[in-house]
Coordinates of C-alpha atoms and ligand atoms in Angstrom, one line a residue:
X527 CA 95.3 31.1 62.7
X528 CA 99.0 31.8 62.2
X529 CA 99.9 33.7 59.1
X530 CA 101.4 31.4 56.4
X531 CA 105.2 31.2 56.5
X532 CA 105.3 33.2 59.8
X533 CA 107.9 31.0 61.4
X534 CA 109.9 30.7 58.2
X535 CA 109.9 34.5 57.7
X536 CA 111.0 35.1 61.2
X537 CA 113.9 32.6 60.6
X538 CA 114.9 34.6 57.5
X539 CA 114.9 37.8 59.5
X540 CA 117.1 36.2 62.2
X541 CA 119.4 34.7 59.5
X542 CA 120.0 38.0 57.7
X543 CA 120.6 40.0 60.9
X544 CA 124.3 39.1 61.1
X545 CA 124.6 40.3 57.5
X546 CA 123.2 43.7 58.6
X547 CA 120.1 43.3 56.5
X548 CA 116.5 43.7 57.4
X549 CA 113.2 43.3 55.3
X550 CA 111.7 46.5 54.0
X551 CA 108.2 45.2 54.0
X552 CA 108.1 45.1 57.8
X553 CA 108.9 48.8 58.1
X554 CA 107.6 50.4 54.8
X555 CA 104.5 52.0 56.3
X556 CA 106.6 53.7 59.0
X557 CA 109.4 54.8 56.6
X558 CA 106.9 56.4 54.1
X559 CA 104.0 57.7 56.2
X560 CA 100.9 59.0 54.5
X561 CA 101.5 62.3 56.2
X562 CA 104.2 63.6 58.6
X563 CA 104.3 61.6 61.8
X564 CA 106.6 63.7 64.0
X565 CA 107.7 62.3 67.4
X566 CA 107.9 66.0 68.6
X567 CA 105.2 67.4 70.8
X568 CA 103.9 71.0 71.3
X569 CA 105.7 72.5 74.3
X570 CA 105.7 75.8 76.1
X571 CA 108.2 77.6 78.4
X572 CA 106.8 80.4 80.5
X573 CA 109.6 82.9 80.9
X574 CA 108.5 83.8 84.5
X575 CA 108.9 80.1 85.4
X576 CA 112.3 79.4 83.8
X577 CA 114.1 82.8 84.4
X578 CA 114.9 81.9 88.1
X579 CA 116.8 78.8 86.9
X580 CA 118.8 80.8 84.4
X581 CA 119.7 83.3 87.1
X582 CA 120.7 80.4 89.3
X583 CA 123.0 79.2 86.5
X584 CA 124.4 82.7 86.6
X585 CA 125.5 82.1 90.2
X586 CA 126.9 78.6 89.6
X587 CA 129.1 79.1 86.5
X588 CA 130.7 82.1 84.7
X589 CA 130.1 82.7 81.0
X590 CA 133.8 82.2 80.4
X591 CA 133.9 78.9 82.2
X592 CA 130.8 77.7 80.4
X593 CA 132.0 79.2 77.1
X594 CA 128.2 79.8 76.5
X595 CA 125.9 79.9 79.6
X596 CA 122.8 78.4 78.1
X597 CA 119.9 76.4 79.3
X598 CA 118.8 74.3 76.3
X599 CA 115.1 74.1 75.5
X600 CA 114.5 70.4 74.7
X601 CA 111.4 69.0 73.1
X602 CA 109.8 66.9 75.9
X603 CA 109.6 64.0 73.4
X604 CA 113.3 64.2 72.5
X605 CA 115.1 64.2 75.9
X606 CA 118.9 64.3 75.8
X607 CA 119.0 65.3 72.1
X608 CA 119.5 69.0 72.5
X609 CA 116.7 69.5 70.0
X610 CA 113.4 71.5 70.1
X611 CA 112.3 69.8 66.9
X612 CA 114.2 67.1 65.0
X613 CA 116.0 69.8 62.9
X614 CA 116.2 72.8 65.3
X615 CA 118.1 73.7 68.5
X616 CA 116.9 76.4 70.9
X617 CA 118.3 77.7 74.2
X618 CA 118.2 80.6 76.6
X619 CA 121.6 82.4 77.0
X620 CA 122.5 84.6 79.9
X621 CA 125.4 87.0 80.1
X622 CA 125.9 89.0 83.2
X623 CA 127.5 92.5 83.5
X624 CA 131.3 92.4 83.1
X625 CA 131.3 88.9 81.5
X626 CA 132.6 87.8 78.1
X627 CA 131.8 84.7 76.2
X628 CA 135.0 83.9 74.3
X629 CA 135.5 83.8 70.5
X630 CA 134.9 80.7 68.5
X631 CA 133.5 79.6 65.2
X632 CA 131.6 76.6 63.9
X633 CA 129.8 75.3 60.9
X634 CA 126.4 75.6 62.7
X635 CA 124.6 78.9 61.9
X636 CA 123.1 80.8 64.9
X637 CA 120.4 83.4 65.4
X638 CA 119.9 85.5 68.5
X639 CA 116.6 87.0 69.5
X640 CA 117.1 89.4 72.4
X641 CA 114.6 88.8 75.2
X642 CA 115.7 90.9 78.2
X643 CA 118.2 93.5 79.2
X644 CA 120.5 96.1 77.7
X645 CA 124.2 96.6 77.6
X646 CA 125.3 93.4 75.9
X647 CA 127.0 93.2 72.5
X648 CA 128.0 90.4 70.1
X649 CA 130.9 90.7 67.7
X650 CA 130.7 88.8 64.4
X651 CA 133.5 88.6 61.9
X652 CA 135.2 91.8 63.2
X653 CA 132.1 93.9 63.7
X654 CA 130.3 94.6 67.0
X655 CA 126.6 95.2 67.4
X656 CA 124.8 96.3 70.6
X657 CA 121.9 94.1 71.5
X658 CA 118.5 95.5 72.3
X659 CA 115.3 93.6 73.2
X660 CA 113.5 92.4 70.1
X661 CA 116.6 92.6 67.8
X662 CA 117.3 89.6 65.5
X663 CA 121.0 89.0 65.1
X664 CA 122.8 86.5 62.9
X665 CA 126.0 84.5 63.4
X666 CA 126.7 83.0 59.9
X667 CA 128.3 79.6 59.5
X668 CA 132.1 79.6 60.2
X669 CA 132.3 83.2 61.4
X670 CA 134.2 84.1 64.6
X671 CA 131.9 85.3 67.3
X672 CA 132.0 86.4 70.9
X673 CA 129.7 88.2 73.3
X674 CA 130.0 90.6 76.2
X675 CA 128.0 92.7 78.6
X676 CA 129.6 96.0 79.4
X677 CA 126.4 97.8 80.6
X678 CA 125.0 100.9 79.1
X679 CA 124.4 104.4 80.3
X680 CA 125.5 103.4 83.8
X681 CA 123.0 100.6 83.9
X682 CA 124.3 97.1 84.4
X683 CA 121.8 94.2 84.1
X684 CA 121.6 90.6 83.0
X685 CA 121.0 90.2 79.3
X686 CA 119.1 87.1 78.0
X687 CA 118.5 86.0 74.5
X688 CA 117.0 83.1 72.7
X689 CA 119.6 81.2 70.6
X690 CA 118.3 79.3 67.5
X691 CA 120.8 77.0 65.7
X692 CA 120.7 74.4 63.0
X693 CA 122.6 72.0 65.2
X694 CA 120.5 68.9 64.6
X695 CA 120.7 69.4 60.8
X696 CA 124.5 69.7 60.9
X697 CA 124.6 66.6 63.1
X698 CA 122.3 64.7 60.6
X699 CA 124.8 65.4 57.9
X700 CA 127.9 64.8 60.1
X701 CA 129.3 68.0 58.7
X702 CA 130.3 69.9 61.9
X703 CA 133.7 71.5 62.5
X704 CA 134.6 74.0 65.2
X705 CA 137.5 76.1 66.4
X706 CA 138.3 78.2 69.4
X707 CA 139.9 81.6 68.8
X708 CA 142.2 84.0 70.6
X709 CA 143.1 82.0 73.7
X710 CA 139.6 82.2 75.2
X711 CA 139.2 85.9 74.7
X712 CA 137.2 88.3 72.5
X713 CA 138.2 88.8 68.8
X714 CA 139.7 92.0 67.5
X715 CA 137.2 94.5 66.2
X716 CA 138.1 95.6 62.7
X717 CA 135.1 97.7 61.5
X718 CA 133.0 100.4 63.2
X719 CA 129.7 99.4 64.7
X720 CA 126.9 99.9 62.2
X721 CA 129.0 99.5 59.1
X722 CA 127.1 96.4 57.8
X723 CA 123.8 98.2 58.3
X724 CA 125.0 101.3 56.7
X725 CA 126.1 99.3 53.6
X726 CA 123.1 97.1 53.3
X727 CA 120.3 98.4 55.5
X728 CA 119.2 101.4 53.6
X729 CA 117.8 99.5 50.5
X730 CA 121.3 100.2 49.0
X731 CA 124.5 98.3 48.6
X732 CA 128.1 99.1 47.9
X733 CA 128.4 99.9 44.2
X734 CA 130.6 97.0 43.3
X735 CA 129.0 94.5 45.7
X736 CA 128.2 91.4 43.6
X737 CA 128.7 88.5 46.1
X738 CA 125.5 86.6 46.6
X739 CA 126.5 85.1 50.0
X740 CA 124.4 82.4 51.6
X741 CA 123.8 84.6 54.7
X742 CA 122.5 88.2 54.8
X743 CA 125.2 90.8 55.0
X744 CA 122.9 92.6 57.6
X745 CA 123.8 90.7 60.7
X746 CA 121.6 92.7 63.1
X747 CA 118.0 93.6 62.4
X748 CA 116.9 96.2 64.9
X749 CA 113.5 95.7 66.5
X750 CA 112.8 99.5 66.2
X751 CA 112.6 99.1 62.4
X752 CA 110.7 95.8 62.4
X753 CA 108.1 97.2 64.8
X754 CA 107.7 100.4 62.8
X755 CA 107.1 98.4 59.6
X756 CA 104.5 96.1 61.2
X757 CA 102.6 99.1 62.7
X758 CA 102.6 101.0 59.4
X759 CA 101.1 97.9 57.7
X760 CA 98.4 97.7 60.4
X761 CA 97.0 101.0 59.3
X762 CA 94.6 100.3 56.5
X763 CA 96.2 97.0 55.4
X764 CA 94.3 93.8 55.2
X765 CA 95.1 91.4 58.0
X766 CA 95.6 87.7 57.0
X767 CA 92.9 85.6 58.6
X768 CA 95.5 83.0 59.7
X769 CA 98.7 84.9 60.5
X770 CA 97.7 88.5 61.0
X771 CA 100.4 90.8 59.6
X772 CA 103.5 88.7 59.1
X773 CA 106.9 89.6 57.6
X774 CA 109.9 87.5 56.9
X775 CA 113.4 88.7 57.4
X776 CA 115.3 88.7 54.1
X777 CA 118.8 88.9 52.8
X778 CA 118.8 92.2 50.9
X779 CA 121.4 91.0 48.4
X780 CA 119.2 88.1 47.2
X781 CA 115.7 88.5 48.4
X782 CA 115.9 85.1 50.0
X783 CA 115.7 84.2 53.7
X784 CA 118.4 85.9 55.9
X785 CA 120.0 82.5 56.7
X786 CA 120.4 79.4 54.5
X787 CA 119.0 76.9 57.0
X788 CA 116.7 79.0 59.2
X789 CA 113.8 81.3 58.3
X790 CA 112.9 84.1 60.6
X791 CA 109.7 86.0 60.9
X792 CA 108.0 88.7 62.9
X793 CA 104.2 89.0 63.0
X794 CA 101.7 91.4 64.5
X795 CA 98.2 90.3 65.7
X796 CA 95.9 93.2 66.3
X797 CA 94.1 93.4 69.6
X798 CA 91.1 91.0 69.5
X799 CA 92.4 89.0 66.6
X800 CA 91.1 85.4 66.5
X801 CA 93.1 83.6 63.8
X802 CA 92.1 80.5 61.8
X803 CA 94.1 77.3 62.0
X804 CA 97.0 76.5 59.6
X805 CA 99.7 74.0 59.5
X806 CA 103.0 73.5 57.6
X807 CA 105.8 71.0 57.4
X808 CA 108.3 73.3 58.9
X809 CA 108.3 72.9 62.7
X810 CA 108.4 76.4 64.2
X811 CA 109.7 78.0 67.4
X812 CA 107.9 81.1 68.6
X813 CA 109.0 83.8 71.1
X814 CA 106.6 86.4 72.3
X815 CA 107.9 89.9 71.7
X816 CA 104.9 91.9 73.0
X817 CA 101.4 91.3 74.3
X818 CA 99.4 88.3 75.5
X819 CA 97.0 85.8 74.0
X820 CA 96.4 82.1 73.4
X821 CA 98.2 79.8 71.0
X822 CA 96.2 76.7 70.1
X823 CA 98.8 74.1 69.1
X824 CA 97.4 70.7 68.2
X825 CA 95.3 69.8 71.2
X826 CA 97.1 72.2 73.5
X827 CA 96.3 75.7 74.6
X828 CA 99.2 78.0 75.6
X829 CA 98.2 81.2 77.4
X830 CA 101.2 83.3 76.5
X831 CA 102.7 86.6 77.6
X832 CA 105.9 88.5 76.8
X833 CA 109.2 86.5 76.5
X834 CA 107.5 83.1 76.6
X835 CA 108.7 80.5 74.1
X836 CA 106.7 77.7 72.5
X837 CA 107.2 75.2 69.7
X838 CA 104.8 74.0 67.0
X839 CA 105.9 70.7 65.6
X840 CA 105.7 69.8 61.9
X841 CA 102.2 69.5 60.4
X842 CA 100.5 70.4 63.8
X843 CA 97.6 72.9 63.4
X844 CA 98.2 76.3 65.1
X845 CA 96.0 79.3 65.6
X846 CA 96.3 82.5 67.7
X847 CA 94.0 84.6 69.7
X848 CA 95.3 88.1 70.7
X849 CA 94.0 89.6 74.0
X850 CA 96.1 92.7 73.4
X851 CA 98.1 93.7 70.4
X852 CA 100.6 90.8 70.0
X853 CA 104.0 90.7 68.3
X854 CA 105.5 87.2 67.7
X855 CA 109.0 86.3 66.6
X856 CA 109.4 82.9 65.0
X857 CA 112.0 80.7 63.3
X858 CA 111.8 77.4 61.4
X859 CA 113.7 75.2 58.9
X860 CA 111.6 76.5 56.0
X861 CA 114.5 77.4 53.7
X862 CA 115.5 73.8 53.6
X863 CA 112.0 72.6 52.9
X864 CA 111.7 75.1 50.1
X865 CA 115.1 74.3 48.6
X866 CA 114.3 70.6 48.5
X867 CA 110.8 71.1 47.1
X868 CA 109.0 69.6 50.1
X869 CA 107.3 72.5 51.9
X870 CA 103.6 71.9 52.3
X871 CA 101.2 74.3 54.0
X872 CA 97.5 74.0 54.7
X873 CA 95.2 76.9 55.6
X874 CA 92.2 75.4 57.4
X875 CA 88.7 77.2 57.3
Ligands
LIG160 C1 127.1 78.8 70.3 O1 128.2 79.1 69.7 C2 126.4 79.8 70.9 O2 127.8 81.5 70.2 C3 125.2 79.5 71.6 O3 126.4 82.1 71.6 C4 124.7 78.3 71.6 C5 124.9 75.9 71.1 C6 125.7 74.9 70.6 C7 126.8 75.2 69.9 C8 127.3 76.4 69.8 C9 126.9 81.2 70.9 C10 125.4 77.2 71.1 C11 126.6 77.5 70.4

């Protein structure tokens, strides 16, 4: 039997369409789901499989011509959207010896997580930092930035890092601006290397510093320090049954996350660790810093090793098994969830 008024209702829908109106009651359940219903899927990029394509890109286009030579990591369920989750962008960037990626600035904030190679630098707002594998480096919103690879100690090699940006968030708000600087060249360096770290990286700050900026004044967090901290904590400290030993990167001037839109973390899973499942509303991108193991993500199992990247969509259960000692870098949109009071987490038994 046909629903009462079915034809008349359909006629109403057809009649209001030219007025750019549509009935809520037909879409209410989808608009306000009982729990997150992300279109994103878990996905995994094995570094060994994708590196050859990155090197091929290195033969086909220069960093200068490309402006940024990046292969974007797209969520398989979001083709063409340059998004790894609905709010996050991720890509693998290659810079070859002798190349520069010219100076520009944009509203989008960026993080770099160095995956491979030595001899590259990035300059942010007049200060240069040398990039080493495992370093977490920030390009704050609207700061001039350029990269280069000059080699180091006579060694010249390709340098690859993972870029994480809030591009989909800025697009959502239609709030993006961008500018090119310095006629396609590098910016002028105005402060010595290490000066930000000297001012803010020793649990100290310049005596009259009172600015509580949105982004950490430490723009480069060296892996040597992060690794040392995690290993010190492994001695005698309790390991969380879900996440092992996990630290968040913070802005030392505020205690908050290092970036306003992106949270960043590094965690250590002791050899033999088998974690319990947990989930949270912030979709998260992981990059393996050291070690190998298995990530159980929703119904998928990713057998990971160093430099692999994978994504855990919102509200998808995740757990980790560590075959060797594992170190995982990760980033998510958690600061936004927290600021808006909508972060939810669940630790499953
Ligand atoms: C960008 O500026 C960089 O500076 C990397 O290295 C990736 C993706 C979209 C827009 C700007 C960079 C980017 C980007």
